[in-house]
Coordinates of C-alpha atoms in Angstrom, one line a residue:
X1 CA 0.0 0.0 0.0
X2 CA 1.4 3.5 -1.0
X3 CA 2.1 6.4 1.8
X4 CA 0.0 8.8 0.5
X5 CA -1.0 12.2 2.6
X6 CA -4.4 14.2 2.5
X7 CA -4.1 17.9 2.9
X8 CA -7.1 19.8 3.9
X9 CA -7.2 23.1 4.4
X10 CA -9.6 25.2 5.9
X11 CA -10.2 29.0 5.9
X12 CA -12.8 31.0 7.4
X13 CA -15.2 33.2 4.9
X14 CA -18.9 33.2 5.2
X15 CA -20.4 33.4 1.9
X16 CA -23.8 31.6 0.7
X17 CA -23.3 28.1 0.2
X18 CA -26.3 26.2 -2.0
X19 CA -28.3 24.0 0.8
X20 CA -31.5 22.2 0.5
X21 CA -34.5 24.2 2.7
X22 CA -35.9 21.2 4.1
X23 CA -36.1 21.1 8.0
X24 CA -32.8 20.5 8.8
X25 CA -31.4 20.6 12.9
X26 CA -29.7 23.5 12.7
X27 CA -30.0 24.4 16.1
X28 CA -28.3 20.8 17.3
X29 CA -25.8 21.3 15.5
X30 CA -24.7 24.8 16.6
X31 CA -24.9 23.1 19.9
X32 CA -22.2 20.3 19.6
X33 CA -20.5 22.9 17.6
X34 CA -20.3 24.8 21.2
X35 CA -19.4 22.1 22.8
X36 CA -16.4 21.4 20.4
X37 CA -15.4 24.9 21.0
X38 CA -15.3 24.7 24.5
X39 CA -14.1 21.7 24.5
X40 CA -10.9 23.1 21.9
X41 CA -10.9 26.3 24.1
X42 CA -9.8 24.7 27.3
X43 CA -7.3 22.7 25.6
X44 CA -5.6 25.8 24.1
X45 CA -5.7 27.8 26.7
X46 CA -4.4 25.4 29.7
X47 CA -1.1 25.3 28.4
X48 CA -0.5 29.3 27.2
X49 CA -0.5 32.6 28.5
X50 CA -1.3 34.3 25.6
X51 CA -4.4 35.9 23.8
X52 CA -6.6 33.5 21.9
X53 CA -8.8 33.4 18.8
X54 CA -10.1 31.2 16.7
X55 CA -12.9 30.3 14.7
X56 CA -14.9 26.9 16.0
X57 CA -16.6 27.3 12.9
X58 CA -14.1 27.2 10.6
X59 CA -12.4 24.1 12.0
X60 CA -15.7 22.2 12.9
X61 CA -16.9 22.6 9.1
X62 CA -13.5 22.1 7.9
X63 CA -13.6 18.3 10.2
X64 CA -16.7 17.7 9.6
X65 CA -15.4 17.9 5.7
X66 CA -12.6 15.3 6.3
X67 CA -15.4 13.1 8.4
X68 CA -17.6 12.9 5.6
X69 CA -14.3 10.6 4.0
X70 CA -14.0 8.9 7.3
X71 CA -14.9 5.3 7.9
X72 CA -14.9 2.8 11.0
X73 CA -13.0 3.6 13.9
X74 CA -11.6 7.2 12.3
X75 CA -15.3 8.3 11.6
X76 CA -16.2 7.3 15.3
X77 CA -13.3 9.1 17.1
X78 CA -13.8 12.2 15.0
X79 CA -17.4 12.3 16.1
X80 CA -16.6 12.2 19.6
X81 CA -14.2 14.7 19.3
X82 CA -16.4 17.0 17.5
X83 CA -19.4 16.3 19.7
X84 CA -21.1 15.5 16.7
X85 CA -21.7 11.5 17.4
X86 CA -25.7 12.5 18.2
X87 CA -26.4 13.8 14.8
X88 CA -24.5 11.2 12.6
X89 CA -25.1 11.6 8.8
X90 CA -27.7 14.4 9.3
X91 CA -24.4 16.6 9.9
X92 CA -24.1 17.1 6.2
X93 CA -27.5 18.5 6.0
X94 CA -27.5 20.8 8.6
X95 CA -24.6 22.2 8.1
X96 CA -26.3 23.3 4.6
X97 CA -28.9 24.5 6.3
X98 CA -26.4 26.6 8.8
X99 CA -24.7 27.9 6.1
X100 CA -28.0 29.1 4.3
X101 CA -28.8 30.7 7.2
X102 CA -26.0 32.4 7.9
X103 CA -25.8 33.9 4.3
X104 CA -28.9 35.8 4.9
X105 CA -27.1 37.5 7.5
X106 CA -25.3 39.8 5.2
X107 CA -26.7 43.8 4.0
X108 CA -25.6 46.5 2.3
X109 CA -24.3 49.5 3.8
X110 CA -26.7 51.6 6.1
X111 CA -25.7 55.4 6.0
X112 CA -26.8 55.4 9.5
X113 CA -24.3 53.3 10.6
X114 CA -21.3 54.9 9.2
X115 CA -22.1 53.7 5.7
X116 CA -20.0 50.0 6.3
X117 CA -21.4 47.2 4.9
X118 CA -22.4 43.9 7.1
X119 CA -20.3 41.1 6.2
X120 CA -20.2 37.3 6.8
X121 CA -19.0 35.0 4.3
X122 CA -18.4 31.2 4.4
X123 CA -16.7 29.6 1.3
X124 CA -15.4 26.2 1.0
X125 CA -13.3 24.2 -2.0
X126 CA -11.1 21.2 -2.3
X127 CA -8.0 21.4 -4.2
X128 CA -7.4 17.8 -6.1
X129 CA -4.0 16.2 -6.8
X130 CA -4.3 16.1 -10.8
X131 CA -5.0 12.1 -11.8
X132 CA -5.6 11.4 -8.3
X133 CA -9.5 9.7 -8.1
X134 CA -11.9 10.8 -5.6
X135 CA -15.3 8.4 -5.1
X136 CA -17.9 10.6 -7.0
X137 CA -20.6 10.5 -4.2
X138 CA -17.7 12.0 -1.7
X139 CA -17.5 15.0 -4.4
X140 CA -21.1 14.9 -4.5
X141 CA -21.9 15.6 -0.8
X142 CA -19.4 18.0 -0.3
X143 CA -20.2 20.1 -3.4
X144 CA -24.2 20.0 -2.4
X145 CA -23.9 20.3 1.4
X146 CA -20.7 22.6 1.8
X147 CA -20.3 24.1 -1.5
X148 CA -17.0 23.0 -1.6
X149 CA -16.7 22.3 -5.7
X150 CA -13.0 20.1 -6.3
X151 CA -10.0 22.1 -8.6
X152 CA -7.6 20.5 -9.6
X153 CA -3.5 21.3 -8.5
X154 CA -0.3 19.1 -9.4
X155 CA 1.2 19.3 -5.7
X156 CA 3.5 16.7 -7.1
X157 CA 5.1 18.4 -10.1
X158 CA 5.2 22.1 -8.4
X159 CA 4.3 22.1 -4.9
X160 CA 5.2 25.7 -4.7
X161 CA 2.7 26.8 -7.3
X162 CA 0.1 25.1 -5.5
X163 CA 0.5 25.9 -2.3
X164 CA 0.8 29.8 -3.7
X165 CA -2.7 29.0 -5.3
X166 CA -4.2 27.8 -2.1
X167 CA -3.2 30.7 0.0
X168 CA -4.6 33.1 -2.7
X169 CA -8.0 31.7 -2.6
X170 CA -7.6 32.2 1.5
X171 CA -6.4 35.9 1.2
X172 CA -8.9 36.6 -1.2
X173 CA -12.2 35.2 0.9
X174 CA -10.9 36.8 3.8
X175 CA -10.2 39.7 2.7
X176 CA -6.2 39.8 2.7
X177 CA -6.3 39.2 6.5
X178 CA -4.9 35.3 6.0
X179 CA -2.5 36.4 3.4
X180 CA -0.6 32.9 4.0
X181 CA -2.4 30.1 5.6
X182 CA -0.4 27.6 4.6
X183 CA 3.8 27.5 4.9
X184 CA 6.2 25.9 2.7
X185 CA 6.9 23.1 5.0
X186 CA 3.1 22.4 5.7
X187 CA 2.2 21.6 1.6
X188 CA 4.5 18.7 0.4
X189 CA 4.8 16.3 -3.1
X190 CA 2.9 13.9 -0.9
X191 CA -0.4 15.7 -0.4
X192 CA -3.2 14.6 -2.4
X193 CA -6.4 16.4 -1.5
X194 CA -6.9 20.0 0.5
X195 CA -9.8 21.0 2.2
X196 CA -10.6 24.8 2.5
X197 CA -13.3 26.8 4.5
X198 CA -12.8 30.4 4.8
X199 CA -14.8 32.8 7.3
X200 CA -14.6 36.9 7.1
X201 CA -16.6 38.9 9.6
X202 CA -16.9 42.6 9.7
X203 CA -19.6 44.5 11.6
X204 CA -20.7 47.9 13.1
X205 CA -21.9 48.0 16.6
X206 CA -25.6 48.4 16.9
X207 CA -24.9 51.6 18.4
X208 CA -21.4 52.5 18.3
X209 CA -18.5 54.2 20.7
X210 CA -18.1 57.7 20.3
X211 CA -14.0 57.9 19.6
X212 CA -14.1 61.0 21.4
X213 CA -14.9 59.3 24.8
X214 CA -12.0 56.5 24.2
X215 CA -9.3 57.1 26.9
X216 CA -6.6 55.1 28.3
X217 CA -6.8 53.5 31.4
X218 CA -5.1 50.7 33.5
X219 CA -5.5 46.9 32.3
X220 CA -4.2 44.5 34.8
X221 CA -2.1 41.6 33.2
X222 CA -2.1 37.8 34.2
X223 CA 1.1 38.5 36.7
X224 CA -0.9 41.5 38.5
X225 CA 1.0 44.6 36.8
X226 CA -0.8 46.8 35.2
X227 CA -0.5 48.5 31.3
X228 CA -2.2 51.6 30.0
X229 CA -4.4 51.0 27.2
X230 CA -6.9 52.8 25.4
X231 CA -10.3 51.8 27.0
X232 CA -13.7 52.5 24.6
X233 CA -16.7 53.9 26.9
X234 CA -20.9 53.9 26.3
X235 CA -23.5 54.3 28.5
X236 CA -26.5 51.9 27.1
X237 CA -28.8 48.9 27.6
X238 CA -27.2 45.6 27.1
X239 CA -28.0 42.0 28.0
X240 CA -25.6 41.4 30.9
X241 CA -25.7 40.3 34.7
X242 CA -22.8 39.9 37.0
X243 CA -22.3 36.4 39.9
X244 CA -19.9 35.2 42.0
X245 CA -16.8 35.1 40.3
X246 CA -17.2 36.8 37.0
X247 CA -19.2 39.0 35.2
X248 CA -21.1 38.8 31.8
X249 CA -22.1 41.5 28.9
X250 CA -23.1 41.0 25.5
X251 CA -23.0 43.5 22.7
X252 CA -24.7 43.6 19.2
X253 CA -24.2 44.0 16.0
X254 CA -26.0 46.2 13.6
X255 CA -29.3 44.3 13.0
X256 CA -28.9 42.1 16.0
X257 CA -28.5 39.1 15.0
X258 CA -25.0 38.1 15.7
X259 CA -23.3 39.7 18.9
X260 CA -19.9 39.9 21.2
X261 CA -20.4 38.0 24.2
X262 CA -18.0 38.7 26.8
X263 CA -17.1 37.1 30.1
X264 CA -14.9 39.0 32.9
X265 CA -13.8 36.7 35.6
X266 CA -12.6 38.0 39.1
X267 CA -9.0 39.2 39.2
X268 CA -7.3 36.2 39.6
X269 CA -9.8 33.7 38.5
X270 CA -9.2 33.8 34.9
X271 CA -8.0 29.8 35.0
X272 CA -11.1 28.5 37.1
X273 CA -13.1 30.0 34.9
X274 CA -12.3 28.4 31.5
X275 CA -11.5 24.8 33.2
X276 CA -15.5 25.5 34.0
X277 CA -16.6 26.7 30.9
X278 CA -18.1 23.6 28.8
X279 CA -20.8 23.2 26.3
X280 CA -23.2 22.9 28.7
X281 CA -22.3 25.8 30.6
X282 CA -21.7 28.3 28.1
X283 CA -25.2 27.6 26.9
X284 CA -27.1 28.3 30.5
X285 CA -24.8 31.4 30.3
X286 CA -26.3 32.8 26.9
X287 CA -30.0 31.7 28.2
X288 CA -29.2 33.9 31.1
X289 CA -28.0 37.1 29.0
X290 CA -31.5 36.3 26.8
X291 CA -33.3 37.0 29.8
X292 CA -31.5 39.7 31.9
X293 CA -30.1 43.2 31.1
X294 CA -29.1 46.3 32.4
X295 CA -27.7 49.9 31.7
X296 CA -24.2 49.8 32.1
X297 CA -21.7 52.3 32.0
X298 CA -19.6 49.8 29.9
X299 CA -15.3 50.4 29.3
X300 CA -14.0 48.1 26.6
X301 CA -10.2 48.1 25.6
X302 CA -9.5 48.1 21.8
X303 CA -7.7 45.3 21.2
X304 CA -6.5 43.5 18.0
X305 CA -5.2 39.5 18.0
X306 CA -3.3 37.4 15.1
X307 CA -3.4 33.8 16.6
X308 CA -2.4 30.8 14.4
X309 CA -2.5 26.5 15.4
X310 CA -1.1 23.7 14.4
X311 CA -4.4 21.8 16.0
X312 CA -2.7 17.9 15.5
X313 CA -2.0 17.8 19.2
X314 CA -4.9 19.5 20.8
X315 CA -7.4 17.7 18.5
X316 CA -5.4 14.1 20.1
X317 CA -6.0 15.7 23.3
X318 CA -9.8 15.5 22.3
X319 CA -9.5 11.6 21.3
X320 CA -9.3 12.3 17.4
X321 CA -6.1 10.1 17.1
X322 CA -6.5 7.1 14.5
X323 CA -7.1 10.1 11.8
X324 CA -3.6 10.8 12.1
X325 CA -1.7 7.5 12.0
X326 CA -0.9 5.8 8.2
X327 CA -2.2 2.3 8.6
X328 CA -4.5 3.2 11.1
X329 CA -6.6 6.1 9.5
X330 CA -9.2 4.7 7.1
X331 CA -10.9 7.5 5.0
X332 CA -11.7 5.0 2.4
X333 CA -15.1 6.9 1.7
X334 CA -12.9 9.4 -0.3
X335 CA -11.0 7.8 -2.6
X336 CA -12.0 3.7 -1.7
X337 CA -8.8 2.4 -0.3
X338 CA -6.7 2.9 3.5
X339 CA -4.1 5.1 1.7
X340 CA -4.7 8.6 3.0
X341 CA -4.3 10.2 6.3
X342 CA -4.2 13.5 8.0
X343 CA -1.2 14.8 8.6
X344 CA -1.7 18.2 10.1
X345 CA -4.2 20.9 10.8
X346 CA -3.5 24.5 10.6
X347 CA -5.2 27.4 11.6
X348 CA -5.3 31.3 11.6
X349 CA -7.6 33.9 12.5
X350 CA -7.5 37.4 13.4
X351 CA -10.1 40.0 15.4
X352 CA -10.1 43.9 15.1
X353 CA -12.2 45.6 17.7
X354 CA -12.6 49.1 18.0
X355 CA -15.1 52.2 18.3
X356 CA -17.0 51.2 14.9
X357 CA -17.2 47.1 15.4
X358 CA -15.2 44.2 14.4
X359 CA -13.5 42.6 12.0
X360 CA -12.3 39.2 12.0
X361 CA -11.5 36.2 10.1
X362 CA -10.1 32.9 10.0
X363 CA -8.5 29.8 7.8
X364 CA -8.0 26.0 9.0
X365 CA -5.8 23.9 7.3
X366 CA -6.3 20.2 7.9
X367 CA -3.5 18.5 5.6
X368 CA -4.1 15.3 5.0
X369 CA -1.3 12.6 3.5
X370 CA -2.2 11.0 1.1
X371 CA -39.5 51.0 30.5
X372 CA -40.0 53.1 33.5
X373 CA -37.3 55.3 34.9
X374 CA -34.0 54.5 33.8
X375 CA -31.9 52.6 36.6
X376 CA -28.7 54.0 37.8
X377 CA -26.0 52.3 35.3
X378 CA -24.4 49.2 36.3
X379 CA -20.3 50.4 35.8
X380 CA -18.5 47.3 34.0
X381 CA -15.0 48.3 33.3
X382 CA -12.8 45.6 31.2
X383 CA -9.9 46.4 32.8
X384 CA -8.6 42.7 33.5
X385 CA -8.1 39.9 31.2
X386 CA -11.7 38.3 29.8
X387 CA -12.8 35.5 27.3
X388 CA -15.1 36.3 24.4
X389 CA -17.1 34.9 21.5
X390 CA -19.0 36.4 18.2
X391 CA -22.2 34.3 17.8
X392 CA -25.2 34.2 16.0
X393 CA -28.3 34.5 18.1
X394 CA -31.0 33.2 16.4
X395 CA -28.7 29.6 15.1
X396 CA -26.7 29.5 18.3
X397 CA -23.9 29.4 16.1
X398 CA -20.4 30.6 17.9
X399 CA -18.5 31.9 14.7
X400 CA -15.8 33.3 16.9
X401 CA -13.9 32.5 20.3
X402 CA -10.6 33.9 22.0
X403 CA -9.7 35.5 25.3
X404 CA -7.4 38.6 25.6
X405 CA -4.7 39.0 28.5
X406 CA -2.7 41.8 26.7
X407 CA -4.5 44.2 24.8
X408 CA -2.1 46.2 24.0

């Protein structure tokens, strides 16, 4: 049996991907797409001091690609790991349906809002070794369920050129903010099939932060010392509440659909906080913040984050291990034989927030081998380090997830 590697890439771009409009379970499978995120969370934050982002969407839809090809044992420990083992086939399906959803999303610039556009895209491709054979009903689902249509490369002949091609596509989708997903190292002769989804994200505030109230303050670091950054200020209504330990605001977007949801723990309890924060969890969380608000006298640091992954090693920390082994791996439902394999997944993604909104964006590479009187505001400073998401409220979708320590 030949060696031979699968490379699959994935970006993040959310653009309209052709779904059927039956009933699909949209709304399960934004759930075990939070609890993947979590569950990925935790494991990238227990061993780092850094700021975090990434995209759960990207990678779950970029997996959930390479699982369609997966058979057996492979196919079973991917599911776990992606907290998808519930849903089964009917994945596919809704994630057509998520996608469709998602795509209505965008709008054209509102003068009132500063004249920006809304933006969220999703785009997905696979880039074929030339005279390499794919099983047509693997092509099929992805190109009806993902949008992900197959063009064709030569990695063997000029790996170079290909790889170039690849992280053209990526820039382009996310608007040059993953100008090189992949490296030289991580595209070799050996790659015979790449997997790409690309998110971009850029939004207004519902009501934005006056620049003219933005003013630096003190942000207290991991270690206790404290840096000056500049801290954005607005007096308004937002869904929030505040318990023992931590405290909890969300922000929207124009139109309201999709919004920041940010988490403050205590000083100092940073750590318990995300070994606590699961699937389950998180979702009692946003329940809560659908049912409570306040006015609050909210300070929110700019801050901007480039993080990039290679994912192999968290994703065995999540059980998905066979996938990764030659001999072992069996995604015979892409090309009919044991030959390929994964043999990485990469990641980037990037966040922008400041007075007008956000911008983000993200790429995953998985390369395969082979009323009343108003109250007295509630004061919520984020002056201490915080984890965050960007999701969208009516799928449950969490498009976006990182913390900041550092905003500076």
């Amino acid at each position: 049996m030949s060696r031979t590697p699968l490379a699959l890439v994935l970006a993040a771009l959310i653009a309209p991907v052709a779904a059927a409009q039956e009933e699909e379970p949209v709304r399960e499978l934004a759930a075990a797409h939070a609890n993947f995120a979590c569950d990925l969370y935790r494991t990238l934050a227990s061993p780092s001091s850094d700021d975090i982002f990434f995209s759960p969407h990207s990678i779950s839809a970029a997996l959930e690609m390479t699982w369609a090809g997966a058979r057996g044992d492979t196919a079973a420990e991917m599911a776990r790991a992606l907290s998808i083992g519930a849903l089964g086939d009917r994945v596919h399906g809704a994630n057509g349906a998520l996608a469709a959803e998602l795509a209505r999303r965008e709008r054209p610039a509102d003068p009132e809002q500063g004249g920006e556009p809304f933006r969220l895209r999703v785009s997905n491709a696979l880039w074929g070794q030339a005279g390499y054979e794919f099983r047509p009903d693997f092509l099929e689902l992805l190109s009806s369920r993902y949008g992900a249509v197959l063009r064709i490369l030569d990695f063997q002949a000029d790996t170079e050129a290909a790889r170039k091609t690849i992280n053209a596509e990526i820039s382009k989708a996310t608007e040059e903010k993953i100008p090189e997903l992949l490296l030289p190292p991580d595209v070799t002769r050996d790659v015979r099939l790449v997997l790409t989804n690309a998110i971009y994200f850029k939004a207004s505030w519902n009501e934005p932060f006056r620049e003219a109230a933005t003013e630096n303050g003190p942000f207290t670091l991991l270690d206790g010392s404290k840096v000056e950054v500049p801290i954005m200020r607005r007096t308004d209504w937002y869904p929030s509440f505040q318990e023992d330990g931590f405290q909890a605001i969300e922000i929207p977007y124009v139109g309201e659909e999709i919004a920041m949801t940010i988490f403050v723990p205590a000083a100092g309890k940073l750590g318990e906080f995300e070994r606590g924060l699961t699937g389950e969890r998180l979702s009692g969380l946003l329940a809560r913040l659908a049912d409570e608000g306040h006015q609050v006298a909210l300070g929110l640091p700019r801050f901007e984050v480039r993080s990039r992954f290679a994912l192999k090693d968290a994703l065995l920390a999540l059980g998905m291990k066979k996938a990764f082994v030659f001999g072992e791996a069996d995604f015979s439902g892409m090309n009919g034989n044991h030959e390929l394999y994964v043999g990485g997944v990469i990641h980037e993604a990037f966040v922008k927030v400041d007075e007008k909104g956000t911008e983000a964006a993200a790429a995953t590479a998985v390369m395969m081998r082979a009323g009343g009187v108003p109250p007295r505001p509630i004061a919520l400073t984020i002056d201490r380090p915080f984890v965050y998401l960007v999701r969208d409220r009516g799928t449950g979708a969490v498009l976006f997830m990182g913390r900041v320590v550092d905003p500076r």
